[in-house]
Coordinates of N, CA and C in Angstrom, one line a residue:
M1 N 22.6 11.2 38.3 CA 22.4 10.0 36.9 C 24.1 9.0 36.6
P2 N 23.9 8.3 36.7 CA 25.6 7.4 36.3 C 25.9 7.7 35.8
A3 N 27.1 7.4 35.5 CA 27.9 8.0 34.4 C 27.1 7.1 32.8
G4 N 26.8 5.9 33.0 CA 26.4 4.7 32.2 C 25.2 5.3 31.8
R5 N 24.5 5.0 32.8 CA 23.2 5.8 31.7 C 23.2 6.8 30.8
L6 N 23.4 8.2 31.5 CA 23.8 8.7 30.4 C 24.6 8.9 29.2
R7 N 26.0 7.8 29.0 CA 26.2 7.3 27.8 C 25.2 6.9 27.2
Q8 N 24.1 6.4 28.2 CA 23.9 4.7 27.6 C 21.8 6.1 26.4
L9 N 21.9 7.0 27.1 CA 19.9 7.6 26.7 C 21.3 8.5 25.5
A10 N 22.8 9.1 25.7 CA 22.7 9.8 24.6 C 22.6 9.1 23.6
S11 N 23.5 8.1 23.5 CA 24.0 6.5 22.2 C 22.0 6.6 21.9
E12 N 21.1 6.8 22.8 CA 19.7 6.1 22.1 C 19.6 7.0 21.6
T13 N 19.5 8.6 21.7 CA 19.2 9.6 21.5 C 19.4 9.4 20.3
A14 N 21.1 9.9 20.4 CA 21.7 9.7 18.8 C 20.5 8.7 17.3
I15 N 20.5 7.1 18.2 CA 19.9 6.3 16.9 C 18.9 6.7 16.6
Y16 N 17.7 7.4 17.7 CA 16.3 8.4 16.9 C 16.9 8.8 16.5
G17 N 17.5 10.4 16.8 CA 17.7 11.0 15.4 C 18.3 11.2 14.7
L18 N 19.3 10.0 14.3 CA 20.3 10.5 13.5 C 19.5 8.9 12.1
S19 N 18.3 8.4 12.7 CA 17.5 7.3 12.3 C 16.0 8.2 11.4
S20 N 15.6 8.8 12.3 CA 14.4 9.5 11.4 C 15.4 10.9 10.4
I21 N 16.8 11.1 10.7 CA 16.8 12.8 9.4 C 17.4 11.6 8.2
L22 N 18.1 10.1 8.8 CA 18.0 9.2 7.8 C 17.1 9.3 6.9
A23 N 15.4 8.6 7.8 CA 14.1 8.3 7.1 C 14.0 9.1 6.6
R24 N 13.5 10.7 7.2 CA 13.2 11.9 5.9 C 14.3 11.8 5.0
L25 N 15.0 12.0 4.7 CA 16.4 12.2 3.8 C 15.5 11.2 2.7
L26 N 16.0 9.6 3.0 CA 15.3 8.6 1.9 C 14.2 9.2 1.2
N27 N 12.5 9.5 1.8 CA 11.6 9.7 1.7 C 11.8 11.0 0.1
F28 N 12.5 12.0 1.2 CA 12.9 13.2 0.3 C 13.3 13.1 -0.2
L29 N 13.9 12.4 -0.4 CA 14.7 11.8 -2.6 C 13.4 11.0 -3.4
L30 N 12.4 11.0 -3.1 CA 11.7 10.5 -3.7 C 10.8 11.8 -4.6
F31 N 10.7 13.0 -3.6 CA 10.6 14.0 -4.8 C 10.9 14.8 -6.4
P32 N 12.2 15.0 -6.2 CA 12.9 14.7 -7.1 C 12.3 13.1 -8.1
F33 N 12.9 12.4 -8.2 CA 12.6 11.2 -8.8 C 10.5 11.5 -9.5
Y34 N 9.8 12.1 -8.0 CA 8.2 11.9 -8.8 C 8.7 13.2 -9.9
S35 N 9.2 14.2 -9.5 CA 10.0 15.8 -10.9 C 9.8 15.1 -11.9
H36 N 10.3 13.5 -12.6 CA 11.4 13.5 -13.6 C 10.1 11.9 -14.2
V37 N 9.2 11.5 -13.0 CA 7.9 10.7 -13.9 C 7.0 10.8 -14.2
F38 N 6.4 12.3 -13.3 CA 4.8 12.4 -13.5 C 5.8 14.2 -14.2
S39 N 4.0 14.4 -14.6 CA 4.1 16.0 -15.0 C 3.6 17.1 -13.9
P40 N 3.5 18.1 -14.5 CA 4.1 18.7 -13.2 C 1.8 19.6 -12.2
D41 N 1.5 18.9 -13.1 CA -0.4 18.6 -12.7 C -0.2 18.0 -12.0
A42 N 0.5 16.1 -12.0 CA 0.1 15.0 -11.4 C 1.7 15.5 -10.3
Y43 N 2.4 15.5 -10.2 CA 3.5 16.4 -9.3 C 3.1 16.9 -8.3
G44 N 2.1 18.1 -8.2 CA 1.6 18.6 -7.4 C 0.6 18.7 -6.8
V45 N -0.5 17.5 -7.4 CA -1.7 16.5 -6.9 C -0.4 15.4 -5.6
I46 N 0.3 15.1 -5.9 CA 1.4 14.4 -5.0 C 1.3 15.4 -4.1
S47 N 1.9 16.2 -3.8 CA 2.3 17.2 -3.0 C 1.4 17.9 -2.0
I48 N 0.1 17.5 -2.5 CA -0.9 18.4 -1.9 C -1.6 17.5 -1.2
V49 N -1.5 16.4 -1.1 CA -2.0 14.9 -0.1 C -1.1 15.0 0.8
Y50 N -0.1 14.8 0.3 CA 0.6 14.6 1.4 C 1.4 15.3 1.9
T51 N 1.2 16.4 1.9 CA 1.2 17.7 3.1 C -0.2 17.5 3.7
A52 N -1.5 17.1 2.5 CA -2.3 17.1 3.9 C -2.0 16.4 5.0
F53 N -1.1 14.7 4.5 CA -1.1 13.9 5.5 C -0.5 14.3 6.6
L54 N -0.2 15.6 6.5 CA 0.7 16.2 7.9 C 0.2 16.6 8.7
F55 N -1.1 16.9 8.6 CA -2.4 17.9 9.2 C -3.4 17.0 9.8
F56 N -3.8 16.1 8.9 CA -3.8 15.0 9.4 C -3.7 14.0 10.2
N57 N -2.2 13.8 10.2 CA -1.7 13.1 11.3 C -2.0 13.5 13.0
I58 N -1.9 14.5 12.9 CA -2.2 15.0 13.9 C -3.1 15.2 14.6
V59 N -4.3 15.3 13.9 CA -5.5 15.7 13.7 C -6.0 13.9 14.7
Y60 N -5.5 12.9 14.1 CA -5.6 11.4 13.9 C -4.7 10.9 15.5
Q61 N -3.6 11.6 15.9 CA -2.9 10.9 16.8 C -2.7 11.8 18.2
Y62 N -3.5 12.9 18.4 CA -4.2 14.0 19.3 C -3.0 13.8 19.9
G63 N -2.0 13.9 20.7 CA -1.4 13.5 21.5 C -1.2 12.4 22.6
M64 N -1.4 11.3 22.2 CA -1.2 10.3 22.0 C -0.4 9.7 22.9
E65 N 0.6 10.3 21.6 CA 2.0 9.5 22.1 C 2.7 9.8 23.4
S66 N 3.0 11.4 23.3 CA 3.2 12.0 24.7 C 2.2 11.3 25.8
A67 N 0.8 11.0 25.6 CA 0.1 10.9 26.9 C 0.7 9.8 27.1
Y68 N 0.6 8.5 26.4 CA 1.4 7.5 26.6 C 3.0 7.2 27.8
L69 N 3.3 7.7 26.9 CA 4.9 8.0 27.5 C 4.5 8.5 29.3
R70 N 4.0 9.4 29.3 CA 3.8 9.6 30.1 C 3.2 9.1 31.4
F71 N 1.6 8.2 30.9 CA 1.2 7.0 32.1 C 1.7 6.0 32.0
A72 N 2.7 5.4 31.1 CA 3.1 4.1 30.8 C 4.3 4.1 31.8
V73 N 5.5 5.3 31.6 CA 6.4 4.9 32.0 C 7.1 4.7 33.8
E74 N 5.9 4.8 34.5 CA 6.1 4.9 36.0 C 4.7 3.4 36.1
A75 N 4.5 3.2 35.0 CA 3.5 1.7 35.7 C 4.1 0.6 35.4
D76 N 3.7 0.1 36.2 CA 4.1 -2.3 36.5 C 3.5 -2.5 34.7
E77 N 4.1 -3.6 34.8 CA 3.4 -4.5 33.8 C 1.9 -4.7 33.6
D78 N 1.3 -4.7 34.6 CA -0.2 -4.8 34.0 C -0.7 -3.9 34.2
G79 N 0.1 -2.3 34.5 CA -0.3 -1.3 34.6 C -0.3 -0.5 32.4
R80 N 1.0 -1.3 32.2 CA 1.3 -0.6 31.0 C 0.8 -1.8 30.1
R81 N 0.1 -2.4 30.5 CA -0.7 -3.3 29.1 C -2.0 -2.4 29.3
R82 N -2.4 -1.7 30.4 CA -4.1 -1.0 30.9 C -3.7 0.3 29.6
V83 N -2.5 0.1 29.8 CA -2.5 2.5 29.4 C -1.9 2.2 27.7
F84 N -1.7 0.6 27.4 CA -1.0 0.6 25.8 C -2.8 -0.2 25.5
S85 N -3.4 -0.5 25.9 CA -4.5 -1.4 25.6 C -5.6 -0.3 26.2
T86 N -5.9 0.8 26.1 CA -6.7 2.1 26.1 C -6.1 2.8 25.1
A87 N -4.7 3.2 24.9 CA -4.2 4.5 24.1 C -4.6 3.9 22.3
V88 N -4.1 2.6 22.1 CA -4.5 1.6 21.0 C -6.1 1.5 21.0
G89 N -6.9 1.3 21.5 CA -8.1 1.3 21.6 C -8.6 2.6 21.0
S90 N -8.3 3.6 21.7 CA -9.0 5.1 21.7 C -8.6 4.9 19.9
L91 N -7.1 5.6 20.0 CA -6.5 5.4 18.6 C -7.5 4.8 17.3
L92 N -7.8 3.3 17.5 CA -8.8 2.8 16.7 C -9.5 3.1 16.6
G93 N -10.5 3.8 17.1 CA -11.8 4.1 17.5 C -12.0 5.2 16.3
T94 N -11.2 6.1 17.2 CA -11.1 7.8 16.5 C -11.0 7.5 15.0
S95 N -9.6 6.5 14.8 CA -8.6 6.6 12.9 C -9.8 6.2 12.6
L96 N -11.1 5.4 12.7 CA -11.9 4.4 12.0 C -13.1 5.8 12.0
V97 N -13.0 6.2 13.0 CA -14.9 7.1 12.5 C -13.6 8.0 11.8
L98 N -12.9 8.6 12.1 CA -12.3 9.8 10.7 C -12.4 9.3 9.3
S99 N -11.5 8.5 9.4 CA -11.4 7.5 7.6 C -12.6 7.6 7.2
A100 N -13.6 7.1 7.6 CA -15.1 6.6 8.1 C -15.5 8.1 6.9
L101 N -15.2 9.1 7.8 CA -16.0 10.7 7.1 C -15.4 10.5 5.6
I102 N -13.9 10.6 5.6 CA -13.6 10.9 4.8 C -13.7 10.0 3.4
V103 N -14.4 8.4 3.4 CA -14.2 8.1 2.5 C -16.0 8.1 1.6
L104 N -16.6 8.5 2.8 CA -18.4 9.0 2.5 C -17.9 10.1 2.2
F105 N -17.9 11.1 3.1 CA -17.6 12.4 2.4 C -16.7 13.7 2.1
P106 N -16.1 12.7 0.8 CA -15.0 13.4 -0.3 C -14.9 13.7 -0.5
A107 N -16.0 14.8 -1.2 CA -16.0 16.4 -1.3 C -15.7 17.2 -0.7
P108 N -16.1 16.9 0.4 CA -15.9 18.0 1.0 C -14.3 17.9 1.7
V109 N -13.6 17.3 2.0 CA -12.5 16.5 2.1 C -11.2 17.7 0.8
A110 N -12.0 17.1 -0.2 CA -10.8 17.5 -1.4 C -11.2 18.9 -1.0
A111 N -12.4 19.6 -1.0 CA -12.4 21.2 -0.9 C -11.6 21.3 0.2
L112 N -11.3 20.9 1.4 CA -10.5 21.5 2.2 C -9.4 21.3 2.2
I113 N -8.8 21.0 0.7 CA -7.3 20.2 0.7 C -7.3 20.7 -0.4
D114 N -8.4 21.4 -1.4 CA -7.8 22.2 -3.0 C -7.1 20.8 -3.5
L115 N -8.0 19.8 -4.0 CA -7.8 18.6 -4.4 C -8.7 18.6 -5.4
E116 N -8.7 18.8 -6.5 CA -9.1 18.4 -7.3 C -10.3 16.8 -7.7
A117 N -11.3 17.4 -8.1 CA -12.4 16.6 -8.1 C -11.7 15.0 -9.1
R118 N -11.0 15.1 -9.5 CA -10.8 14.0 -10.5 C -9.6 13.2 -9.8
Y119 N -8.8 13.7 -8.8 CA -7.9 13.1 -8.0 C -8.8 12.5 -6.8
R120 N -10.3 13.3 -5.9 CA -11.1 12.4 -4.9 C -10.9 11.4 -4.7
W121 N -11.1 10.6 -5.2 CA -10.4 8.6 -5.5 C -9.3 8.5 -4.4
L122 N -8.3 8.8 -4.9 CA -6.8 9.7 -3.8 C -6.6 9.1 -2.6
L123 N -8.2 10.1 -1.5 CA -8.6 10.1 -0.5 C -8.9 8.9 0.1
Y124 N -9.0 7.8 -0.7 CA -9.1 6.2 -0.3 C -8.1 5.7 0.3
Y125 N -6.8 6.2 -0.7 CA -5.7 5.7 0.0 C -5.4 6.7 1.4
M126 N -5.1 7.7 1.4 CA -4.8 8.4 2.5 C -6.4 8.0 3.3
A127 N -7.2 7.4 3.7 CA -7.5 7.3 4.8 C -7.2 6.1 5.2
A128 N -7.0 5.3 4.0 CA -6.1 3.8 4.8 C -4.8 3.9 5.9
I129 N -4.1 4.7 4.6 CA -2.1 5.2 5.5 C -2.7 5.9 7.0
L130 N -3.5 6.5 6.8 CA -3.5 7.4 8.0 C -3.9 6.1 9.5
V131 N -5.0 5.3 9.0 CA -5.2 4.6 9.9 C -3.8 3.6 10.7
L132 N -3.5 3.4 9.5 CA -2.3 2.0 9.7 C -1.2 3.1 10.6
D133 N -0.8 4.1 10.8 CA 0.0 4.8 11.0 C 0.3 5.5 12.2
T134 N -1.2 5.8 12.1 CA -1.7 5.9 13.4 C -1.9 4.7 14.7
L135 N -1.7 3.6 13.8 CA -1.9 2.1 14.9 C -0.2 2.3 15.5
A136 N 0.4 3.2 14.8 CA 2.0 2.7 14.9 C 2.3 3.2 16.2
V137 N 1.7 4.1 16.1 CA 2.4 5.5 17.3 C 2.4 5.0 18.8
V138 N 1.9 4.7 18.9 CA 1.7 3.6 20.6 C 3.1 3.0 20.3
P139 N 2.9 1.8 19.4 CA 4.1 0.6 20.4 C 5.5 1.3 19.5
F140 N 5.9 1.8 18.2 CA 6.8 3.2 18.2 C 7.2 3.8 20.2
A141 N 6.4 4.5 20.6 CA 6.6 5.2 21.8 C 7.0 3.5 22.6
E142 N 6.4 2.3 22.9 CA 6.6 1.7 23.8 C 8.3 1.6 23.6
L143 N 8.1 0.9 22.3 CA 10.2 0.7 22.0 C 11.0 2.0 22.8
R144 N 10.4 3.2 22.6 CA 11.2 3.8 23.0 C 11.3 4.0 25.0
L145 N 10.4 3.5 25.3 CA 9.4 3.0 26.7 C 11.0 2.3 27.2
R146 N 11.3 1.2 26.5 CA 11.8 -0.3 26.7 C 13.4 0.5 26.4
N147 N 13.9 1.2 25.7 CA 15.0 1.6 25.2 C 15.5 0.6 24.4
R148 N 14.2 0.2 23.4 CA 14.9 -0.4 22.1 C 15.9 0.5 20.8
A149 N 16.4 1.0 21.3 CA 16.2 2.2 20.0 C 17.0 1.2 18.9
W150 N 17.8 0.1 18.0 CA 17.8 0.0 17.3 C 16.9 -1.0 16.7
R151 N 16.5 -1.2 17.1 CA 14.7 -1.9 17.2 C 13.9 -1.0 16.3
F152 N 13.4 0.1 16.7 CA 13.0 1.7 16.6 C 13.6 2.2 15.3
A153 N 14.8 2.0 15.3 CA 15.2 2.9 14.1 C 15.5 1.8 12.5
L154 N 15.6 0.4 13.2 CA 15.9 -0.6 12.0 C 14.1 -1.1 11.5
I155 N 12.7 -0.7 12.0 CA 11.7 -0.8 11.8 C 11.3 0.5 10.4
R156 N 12.1 1.4 11.5 CA 11.5 2.8 10.4 C 12.3 2.6 9.3
L157 N 13.4 2.7 8.9 CA 13.8 2.1 8.1 C 12.9 1.6 7.1
A158 N 13.1 0.1 7.5 CA 12.2 -0.7 7.1 C 11.2 -0.2 6.1
G159 N 10.4 -0.1 7.1 CA 9.3 1.0 6.1 C 9.7 1.9 4.7
V160 N 10.5 3.1 5.0 CA 11.5 3.1 4.3 C 11.9 3.1 2.8
A161 N 12.5 1.8 3.9 CA 13.1 0.7 2.3 C 11.6 0.1 1.3
V162 N 10.3 -0.6 1.9 CA 9.9 -0.6 1.7 C 8.6 0.3 0.1
N163 N 8.5 1.3 1.0 CA 8.2 2.6 0.3 C 8.9 3.1 -1.4
I164 N 10.0 3.3 -0.9 CA 10.9 3.9 -2.1 C 11.2 2.2 -3.2
G165 N 11.5 1.3 -2.6 CA 11.5 0.1 -3.4 C 10.3 -0.2 -4.3
L166 N 8.7 0.1 -3.4 CA 7.9 -0.6 -4.0 C 7.3 1.0 -5.3
N167 N 7.4 2.5 -4.5 CA 8.3 3.0 -5.7 C 8.6 3.0 -7.0
V168 N 9.6 2.4 -6.7 CA 10.2 2.3 -7.7 C 10.3 1.4 -9.2
L169 N 9.5 -0.6 -8.5 CA 8.6 -1.4 -9.2 C 7.7 -0.3 -9.4
L170 N 6.8 0.3 -8.7 CA 5.4 0.3 -9.6 C 5.6 1.4 -10.6
L171 N 6.2 2.6 -10.4 CA 5.8 3.7 -11.0 C 7.2 3.9 -12.4
V172 N 8.3 3.4 -11.9 CA 9.3 2.5 -13.6 C 8.8 1.1 -14.0
G173 N 8.5 0.3 -13.4 CA 8.8 -1.0 -13.8 C 7.2 -1.2 -14.3
L174 N 6.0 -0.9 -13.8 CA 5.1 -0.8 -13.9 C 3.8 0.0 -14.4
H175 N 4.4 0.9 -14.4 CA 4.2 2.5 -15.0 C 2.4 2.5 -14.4
M176 N 2.3 2.1 -13.0 CA 1.4 2.6 -12.7 C 0.2 3.8 -12.3
G177 N 1.1 4.8 -12.6 CA 1.1 6.4 -12.3 C 1.1 6.8 -10.7
V178 N 0.4 7.7 -10.4 CA -0.3 8.0 -9.6 C -0.7 7.5 -8.3
A179 N -1.7 6.2 -8.9 CA -1.9 5.4 -8.0 C -0.7 4.5 -6.9
G180 N 0.6 4.3 -8.5 CA 1.6 3.9 -7.4 C 2.1 4.0 -6.3
V181 N 1.5 6.1 -6.1 CA 2.8 6.2 -5.1 C 1.7 6.3 -4.1
F182 N 0.5 6.3 -4.0 CA -0.3 5.7 -2.8 C -0.3 3.9 -2.5
M183 N -0.1 3.5 -3.1 CA 0.2 2.0 -3.1 C 1.2 1.7 -2.7
A184 N 2.6 2.1 -2.5 CA 3.5 1.7 -1.7 C 3.4 2.3 -0.8
N185 N 3.1 3.2 0.0 CA 3.2 4.2 1.2 C 2.3 3.1 1.4
A186 N 1.0 2.5 1.5 CA -0.1 2.5 2.0 C 0.9 0.6 2.5
A187 N 2.0 -0.3 1.5 CA 2.6 -0.9 1.8 C 3.6 -1.2 2.5
A188 N 4.0 0.3 2.9 CA 5.3 0.6 3.7 C 4.8 0.8 4.5
S189 N 3.8 1.3 5.4 CA 2.7 1.4 6.9 C 2.6 0.7 7.0
A190 N 2.2 -0.4 6.1 CA 1.3 -1.9 6.3 C 2.5 -2.8 7.4
T191 N 3.9 -2.6 6.6 CA 5.2 -2.9 6.9 C 5.4 -3.0 8.0
T192 N 5.3 -2.0 8.8 CA 5.6 -1.3 9.7 C 5.0 -1.7 10.7
L193 N 3.5 -1.8 10.7 CA 3.0 -2.2 11.9 C 2.7 -3.4 11.9
L194 N 3.3 -4.8 10.5 CA 3.4 -6.0 11.1 C 4.7 -6.1 11.6
L195 N 5.7 -5.0 11.3 CA 7.4 -5.1 12.5 C 6.4 -5.0 13.5
L196 N 6.0 -4.5 13.8 CA 5.5 -3.7 15.4 C 4.5 -5.0 16.2
T197 N 4.1 -5.7 15.2 CA 3.6 -7.1 15.6 C 3.8 -7.3 17.2
P198 N 4.9 -8.1 17.3 CA 5.3 -8.6 18.8 C 4.8 -7.4 19.9
E199 N 4.7 -6.0 19.9 CA 4.5 -5.5 21.0 C 3.4 -5.3 21.3
F200 N 2.4 -5.2 20.4 CA 0.6 -5.7 20.1 C 0.8 -7.3 21.4
L201 N 1.3 -8.6 20.4 CA 1.4 -9.7 20.9 C 1.7 -9.5 22.6
R202 N 2.3 -8.4 23.2 CA 3.1 -8.6 23.9 C 2.4 -7.7 25.2
L203 N 1.5 -6.5 24.5 CA 0.5 -5.9 25.7 C -0.5 -5.4 25.5
W204 N -0.7 -5.8 24.0 CA -2.6 -5.4 23.5 C -3.8 -6.8 24.8
R205 N -4.1 -6.1 24.9 CA -5.0 -7.4 26.5 C -6.9 -6.1 25.8
P206 N -8.0 -7.3 25.4 CA -9.0 -6.8 24.8 C -9.6 -5.8 26.7
V207 N -8.8 -4.4 26.9 CA -9.6 -4.2 27.6 C -9.6 -2.4 27.7
F208 N -10.7 -1.7 28.2 CA -10.5 -0.5 28.1 C -11.2 0.6 29.0
D209 N -10.5 1.3 29.8 CA -10.2 2.3 30.9 C -10.5 3.2 30.8
A210 N -12.0 3.6 30.9 CA -12.7 4.8 30.3 C -11.9 6.1 31.6
G211 N -11.9 5.7 32.5 CA -11.3 6.7 33.3 C -10.1 7.3 32.9
L212 N -8.9 6.1 32.8 CA -8.0 5.9 32.6 C -7.4 6.9 30.6
W213 N -8.1 6.7 29.9 CA -8.7 7.3 28.8 C -9.3 9.0 28.9
R214 N -9.8 8.9 29.5 CA -9.8 10.3 30.2 C -8.8 11.5 30.3
Q215 N -7.8 11.1 31.0 CA -6.9 11.5 31.6 C -5.4 11.6 30.6
L216 N -5.6 10.5 29.7 CA -5.2 10.6 29.0 C -5.2 11.7 27.9
L217 N -6.4 11.8 27.3 CA -7.4 13.1 26.9 C -6.6 14.1 27.2
R218 N -7.0 14.1 28.4 CA -6.6 15.5 29.1 C -4.7 16.1 29.0
F219 N -4.1 14.5 29.2 CA -2.5 14.8 28.8 C -2.3 15.5 27.3
G220 N -2.8 14.3 26.6 CA -2.6 15.0 25.2 C -2.9 15.6 23.9
L221 N -4.4 16.4 24.6 CA -4.7 17.0 23.5 C -4.0 18.9 23.5
P222 N -4.1 18.8 24.8 CA -3.2 20.3 25.0 C -1.4 20.5 24.6
F223 N -1.4 19.0 23.3 CA -0.5 19.3 22.5 C -0.7 19.4 20.9
L224 N -1.8 19.3 20.8 CA -2.2 19.6 19.2 C -1.5 20.9 19.3
P225 N -1.5 22.1 19.5 CA -1.8 23.5 18.9 C 0.1 23.7 19.0
V226 N 1.0 22.9 19.5 CA 2.1 22.6 19.2 C 2.2 21.3 17.6
D227 N 1.7 20.8 18.0 CA 1.4 19.8 16.7 C 0.9 20.7 15.5
W228 N 0.5 21.4 15.9 CA 0.1 22.4 14.1 C 0.3 23.4 14.2
A229 N 1.7 24.1 15.0 CA 2.5 25.1 14.6 C 3.8 24.1 14.4
M230 N 4.2 22.8 14.6 CA 5.3 22.1 14.1 C 4.7 21.1 13.8
P231 N 4.6 21.0 12.3 CA 4.3 19.3 12.4 C 4.6 18.7 11.7
S232 N 6.0 19.3 11.2 CA 7.4 17.9 11.5 C 7.7 17.1 12.6
R233 N 6.9 17.3 13.7 CA 7.1 16.7 15.2 C 6.1 15.4 15.0
I234 N 4.8 15.5 14.4 CA 4.1 13.8 13.7 C 5.2 13.7 12.4
A235 N 5.9 12.8 12.8 CA 6.2 12.4 11.6 C 5.8 11.2 11.7
S236 N 5.7 10.3 9.8 CA 5.1 9.3 9.8 C 6.0 8.9 8.6
T237 N 5.2 7.8 8.4 CA 6.5 7.1 6.7 C 5.6 8.0 5.6
C238 N 5.3 9.3 5.5 CA 5.1 9.9 4.5 C 5.9 10.9 4.0
C239 N 6.1 10.7 2.8 CA 7.6 10.8 2.2 C 7.6 12.7 2.7
F240 N 8.0 12.9 3.8 CA 8.4 13.8 4.7 C 9.7 14.4 5.3

């Protein structure tokens, strides 16, 4: 491999790594903030829901990021559009179904994550945020394929900035309580997805290749045990 290409790869890896570390660090700083704003009971509820986010994200994404990278990297432009559209279509369909189940059956989901009945309404926010975060997975992978490391980092950090800014506004300025935490997260996830719109406009087409979809699943699903063992591997805009 040419030395120039090696330097480019090293530079991009540093940008991805540093942006991810910075995003997690900034989001992590919200938890000391929460400990001062909320009572121990409310703080515990926030921690429970965000811990659940890590594992629900794994289920929602089921290795599709890795599968997209595998099949899109060798495809031409038309082929990449087909892979992108099929992967996004798969994630959209399954995430809507899973979130509908959370909304329709909040009691068993709350019991599963040990969430008190009086806080079940938080599951509606969680259902929406999970859909938004899931739809951002493939566009982010596309940015990595196109070596758009700075755009990747800036979008990631923009979502974090919105999350932190709205937390301060909604909790300190408007005193919205626990709801403000998840409203801020939902707005941050929506902002991230909005900033990824150019990737959707460039690659998404109303096509779904069933044969390709089965190949994507065969490649992606084996990553689930790895992701369950290392949940931080599936990092989104959640506060971790």
